[in-house]
Short mmCIF file of C-alpha atoms in Angstrom, two decimals:
data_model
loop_
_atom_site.label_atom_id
_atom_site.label_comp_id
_atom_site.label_asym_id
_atom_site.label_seq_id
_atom_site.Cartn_x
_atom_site.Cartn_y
_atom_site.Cartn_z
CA UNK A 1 22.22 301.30 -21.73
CA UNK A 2 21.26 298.60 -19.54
CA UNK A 3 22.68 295.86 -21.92
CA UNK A 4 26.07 293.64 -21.41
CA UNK A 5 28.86 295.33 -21.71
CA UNK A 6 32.51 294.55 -22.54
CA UNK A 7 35.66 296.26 -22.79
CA UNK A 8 37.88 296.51 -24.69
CA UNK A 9 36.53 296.24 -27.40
CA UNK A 10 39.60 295.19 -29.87
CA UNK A 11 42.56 293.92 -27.73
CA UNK A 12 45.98 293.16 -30.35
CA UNK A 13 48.45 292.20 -28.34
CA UNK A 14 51.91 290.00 -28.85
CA UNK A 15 52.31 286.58 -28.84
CA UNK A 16 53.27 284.97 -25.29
CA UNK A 17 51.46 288.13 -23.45
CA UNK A 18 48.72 287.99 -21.10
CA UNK A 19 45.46 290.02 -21.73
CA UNK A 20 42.38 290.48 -19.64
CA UNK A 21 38.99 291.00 -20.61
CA UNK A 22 36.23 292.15 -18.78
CA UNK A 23 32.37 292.03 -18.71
CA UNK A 24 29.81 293.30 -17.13
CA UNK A 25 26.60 291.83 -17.33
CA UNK A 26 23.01 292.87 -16.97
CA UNK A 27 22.16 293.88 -13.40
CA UNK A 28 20.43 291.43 -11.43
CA UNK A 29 21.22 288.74 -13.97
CA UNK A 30 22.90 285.62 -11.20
CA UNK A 31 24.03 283.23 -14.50
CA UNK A 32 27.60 284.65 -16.77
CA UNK A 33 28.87 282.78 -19.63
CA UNK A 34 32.09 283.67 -21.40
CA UNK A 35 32.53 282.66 -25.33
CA UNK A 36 34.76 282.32 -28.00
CA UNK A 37 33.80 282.87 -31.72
CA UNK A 38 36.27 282.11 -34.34
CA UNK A 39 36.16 283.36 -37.56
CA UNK A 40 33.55 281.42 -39.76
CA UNK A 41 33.13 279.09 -36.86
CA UNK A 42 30.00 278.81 -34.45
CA UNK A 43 30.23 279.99 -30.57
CA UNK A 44 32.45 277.84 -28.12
CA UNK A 45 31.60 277.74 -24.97
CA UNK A 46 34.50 278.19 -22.59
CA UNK A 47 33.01 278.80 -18.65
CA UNK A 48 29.68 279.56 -16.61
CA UNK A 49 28.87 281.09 -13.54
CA UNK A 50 25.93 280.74 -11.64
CA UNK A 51 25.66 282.53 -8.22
CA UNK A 52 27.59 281.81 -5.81
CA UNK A 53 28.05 277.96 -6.57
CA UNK A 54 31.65 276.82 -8.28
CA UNK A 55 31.92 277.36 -11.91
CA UNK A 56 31.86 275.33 -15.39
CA UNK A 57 34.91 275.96 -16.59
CA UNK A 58 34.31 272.50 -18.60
CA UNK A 59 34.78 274.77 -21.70
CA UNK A 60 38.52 276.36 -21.21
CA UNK A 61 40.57 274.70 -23.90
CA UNK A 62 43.70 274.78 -21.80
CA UNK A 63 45.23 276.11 -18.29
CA UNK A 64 46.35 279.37 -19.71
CA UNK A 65 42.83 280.45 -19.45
CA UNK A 66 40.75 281.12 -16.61
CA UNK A 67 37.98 283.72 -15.36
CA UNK A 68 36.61 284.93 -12.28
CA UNK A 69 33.79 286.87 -11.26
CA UNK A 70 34.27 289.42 -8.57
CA UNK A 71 30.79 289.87 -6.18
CA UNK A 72 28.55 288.45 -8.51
CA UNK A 73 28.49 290.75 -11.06
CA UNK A 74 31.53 291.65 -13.27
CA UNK A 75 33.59 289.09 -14.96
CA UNK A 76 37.32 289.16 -16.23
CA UNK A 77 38.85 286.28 -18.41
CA UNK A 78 42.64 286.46 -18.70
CA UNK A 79 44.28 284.58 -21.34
CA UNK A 80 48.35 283.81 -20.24
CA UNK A 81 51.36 283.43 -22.51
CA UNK A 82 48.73 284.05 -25.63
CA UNK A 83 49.15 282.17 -28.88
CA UNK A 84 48.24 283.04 -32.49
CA UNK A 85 45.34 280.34 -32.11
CA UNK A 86 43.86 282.31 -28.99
CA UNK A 87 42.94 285.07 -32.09
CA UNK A 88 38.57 284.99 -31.76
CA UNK A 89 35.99 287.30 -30.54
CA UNK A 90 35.01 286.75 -26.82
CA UNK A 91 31.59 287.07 -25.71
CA UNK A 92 30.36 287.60 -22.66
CA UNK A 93 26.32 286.67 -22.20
CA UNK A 94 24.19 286.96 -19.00
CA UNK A 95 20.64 285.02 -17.74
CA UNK A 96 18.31 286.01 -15.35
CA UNK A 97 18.31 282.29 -15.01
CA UNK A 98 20.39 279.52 -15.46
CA UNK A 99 18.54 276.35 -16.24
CA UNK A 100 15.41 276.05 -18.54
CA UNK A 101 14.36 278.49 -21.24
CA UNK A 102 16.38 281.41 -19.66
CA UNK A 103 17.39 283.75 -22.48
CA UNK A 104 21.04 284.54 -22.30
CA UNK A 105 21.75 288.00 -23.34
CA UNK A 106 25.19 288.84 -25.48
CA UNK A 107 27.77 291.73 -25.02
CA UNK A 108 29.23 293.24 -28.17
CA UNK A 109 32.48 290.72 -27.92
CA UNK A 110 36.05 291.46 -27.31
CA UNK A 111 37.96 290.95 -30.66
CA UNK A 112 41.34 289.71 -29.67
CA UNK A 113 44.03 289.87 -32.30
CA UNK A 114 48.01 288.00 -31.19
CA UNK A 115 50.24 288.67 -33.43
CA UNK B 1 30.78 266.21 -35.09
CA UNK B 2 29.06 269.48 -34.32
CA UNK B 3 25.42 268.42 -33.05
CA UNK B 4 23.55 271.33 -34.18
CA UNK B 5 24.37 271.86 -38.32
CA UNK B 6 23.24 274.82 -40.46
CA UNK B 7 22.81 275.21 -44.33
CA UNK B 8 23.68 276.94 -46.25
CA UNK B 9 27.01 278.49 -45.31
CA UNK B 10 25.95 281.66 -46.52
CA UNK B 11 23.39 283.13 -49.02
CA UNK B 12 22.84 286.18 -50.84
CA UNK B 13 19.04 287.36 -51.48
CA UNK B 14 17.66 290.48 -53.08
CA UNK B 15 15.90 293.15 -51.47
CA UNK B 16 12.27 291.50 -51.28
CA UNK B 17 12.50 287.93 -51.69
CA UNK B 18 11.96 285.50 -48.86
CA UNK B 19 14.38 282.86 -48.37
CA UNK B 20 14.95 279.69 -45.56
CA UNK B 21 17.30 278.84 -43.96
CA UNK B 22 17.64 275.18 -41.76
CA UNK B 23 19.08 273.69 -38.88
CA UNK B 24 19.53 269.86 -37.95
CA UNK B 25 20.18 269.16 -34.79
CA UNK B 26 21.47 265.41 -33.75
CA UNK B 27 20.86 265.49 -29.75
CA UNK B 28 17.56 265.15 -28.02
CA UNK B 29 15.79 265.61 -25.78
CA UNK B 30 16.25 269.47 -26.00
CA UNK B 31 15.17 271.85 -23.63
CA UNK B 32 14.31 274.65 -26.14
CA UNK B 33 15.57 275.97 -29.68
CA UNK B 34 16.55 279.33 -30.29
CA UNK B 35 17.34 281.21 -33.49
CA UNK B 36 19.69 284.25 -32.55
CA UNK B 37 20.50 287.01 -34.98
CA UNK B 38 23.83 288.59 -35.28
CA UNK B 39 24.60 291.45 -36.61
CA UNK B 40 28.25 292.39 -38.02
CA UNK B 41 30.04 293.21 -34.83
CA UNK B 42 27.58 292.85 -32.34
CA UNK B 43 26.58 290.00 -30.33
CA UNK B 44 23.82 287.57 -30.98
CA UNK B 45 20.21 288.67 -30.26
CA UNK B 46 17.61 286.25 -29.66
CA UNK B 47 14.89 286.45 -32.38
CA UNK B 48 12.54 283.09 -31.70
CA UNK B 49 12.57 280.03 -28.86
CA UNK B 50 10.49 276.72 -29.54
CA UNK B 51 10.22 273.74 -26.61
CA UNK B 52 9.71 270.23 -28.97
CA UNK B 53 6.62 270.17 -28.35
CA UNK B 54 5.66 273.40 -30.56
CA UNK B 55 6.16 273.73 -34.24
CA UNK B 56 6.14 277.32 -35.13
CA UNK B 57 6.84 280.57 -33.90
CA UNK B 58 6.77 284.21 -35.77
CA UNK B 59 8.07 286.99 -34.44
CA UNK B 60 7.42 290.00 -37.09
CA UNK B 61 9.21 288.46 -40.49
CA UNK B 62 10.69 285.85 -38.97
CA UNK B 63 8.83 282.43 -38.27
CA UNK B 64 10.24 279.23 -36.95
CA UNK B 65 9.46 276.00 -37.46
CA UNK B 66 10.36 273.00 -35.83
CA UNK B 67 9.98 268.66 -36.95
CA UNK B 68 10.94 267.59 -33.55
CA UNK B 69 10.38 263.95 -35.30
CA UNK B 70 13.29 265.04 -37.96
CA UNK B 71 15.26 266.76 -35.82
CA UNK B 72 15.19 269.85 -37.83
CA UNK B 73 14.06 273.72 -37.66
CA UNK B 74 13.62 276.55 -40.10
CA UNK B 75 14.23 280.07 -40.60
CA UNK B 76 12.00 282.00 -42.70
CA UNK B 77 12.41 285.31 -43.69
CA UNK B 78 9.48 287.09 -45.50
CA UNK B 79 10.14 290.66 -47.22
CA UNK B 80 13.89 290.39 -46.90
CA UNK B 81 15.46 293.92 -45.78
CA UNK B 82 18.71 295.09 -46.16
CA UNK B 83 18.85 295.03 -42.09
CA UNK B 84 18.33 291.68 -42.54
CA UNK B 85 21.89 291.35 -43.42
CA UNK B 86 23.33 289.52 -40.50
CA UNK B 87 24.20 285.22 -39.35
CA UNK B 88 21.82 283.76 -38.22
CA UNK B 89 22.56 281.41 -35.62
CA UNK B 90 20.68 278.06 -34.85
CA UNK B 91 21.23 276.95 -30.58
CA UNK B 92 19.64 274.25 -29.04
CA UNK B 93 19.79 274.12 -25.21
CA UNK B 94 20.47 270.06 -24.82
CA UNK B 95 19.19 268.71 -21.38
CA UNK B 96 21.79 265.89 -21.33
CA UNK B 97 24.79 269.32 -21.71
CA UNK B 98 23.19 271.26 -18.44
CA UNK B 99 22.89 274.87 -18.77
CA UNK B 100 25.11 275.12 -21.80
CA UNK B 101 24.02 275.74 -25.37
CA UNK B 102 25.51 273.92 -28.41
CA UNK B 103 26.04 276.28 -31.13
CA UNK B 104 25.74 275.96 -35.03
CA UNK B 105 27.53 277.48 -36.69
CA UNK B 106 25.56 280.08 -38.56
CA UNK B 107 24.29 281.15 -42.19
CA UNK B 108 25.70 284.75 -43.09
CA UNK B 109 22.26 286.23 -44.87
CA UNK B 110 23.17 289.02 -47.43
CA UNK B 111 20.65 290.76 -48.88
CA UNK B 112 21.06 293.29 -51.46
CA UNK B 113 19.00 296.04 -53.42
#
């Protein structure tokens, strides 16, 4: 489909390992936001690209996460040393446009289990 | 203190009924207020967007409503279907936060037969 994708989709991994997840969002769309959704808790916002200009990452909650977005398009997010709190599903959604009423559009999530 | 709050936590409706759900939000000025829809596993869809200056907005069983002078917005759902079974997610785009959204953090709709 022509939706936003994400892969994979369930990541369990060990504590102190890295991981990387990866989206790809809708074609054409210049604005990527990455997400984390705890369980019972609302959506966090972690970091936002838009074009080519430097990105939010306003919402990373420490330095062991960070994200980059390779031509404009498809995004990673790598999550170092992981920790038992770092457990969430990671979203990935994409805008045609960034500011305004711009609908962002959501990716299935990456559900990320440390053990 | 999360600026966007939902009630209730969750709910459980029969097949049929109608039920509301509500969302205060404690920031203005707003951009625009979305309810999103999410579905066990999948990401959020967008179902409805208001600007403050509108008050309602349907979009097939679900309307919208929105007291920009309380600060708060509805969820109706008319006819309830078990595919209705999803959280529902109130997100209000807050000028003064940029291009980010602020989140609630959801009412998990069940609805049996």
């Amino acid at each position: 489909g022509a939706g936003v994708s994400q892969s994979p989709s369930n990541k369990v991994t060990e504590k102190g390992k890295d991981v990387e997840l990866r989206c790809d969002p809708i074609s054409g769309h210049t604005a990527l936001y990455w997400y984390r959704q705890s369980l019972g808790q609302g959506l966090e916002f972690l970091i936002y690209f838009q074009g080519n200009s430097a990105p939010d990452k306003s919402g990373l909650p420490s330095d062991r996460f960070s994200a980059e977005r390779t031509g404009g398009s498809v995004s990673t997010l790598t999550i170092q040393r992981t920790q038992q709190e770092d457990s969430a599903v990671y979203l990935c959604a994409s805008s045609f446009q960034s500011g305004g009423g711009g609908e962002q559009f959501f990716g299935p999530g990456t559900r990320l289990t440390v053990l | 203190k999360n600026q966007v709050e939902q009630s209730p936590q969750s709910l459980i409706i029969l097949e049929g009924k109608n039920c509301t759900l509500q969302c205060n939000y404690t920031v203005s000025p707003f951009s625009n207020l979305r309810w999103y829809k999410q579905d066990t596993g999948r990401g959020p869809v967008s179902l409805t967007i208001m600007t403050f200056s509108e008050n309602t907005k349907s979009n097939g069983r679900y309307t919208a409503t929105l007291d920009a002078d309380t600060k708060q917005s509805s969820l109706h759902i008319t006819a309830s279907q078990l595919s209705d079974s999803a959280s529902y997610i109130c997100v209000g785009r807050i000028k003064a936060a940029g291009n980010k959204l602020t989140f609630g953090g959801g009412t998990r709709v069940l609805v049996k037969p």
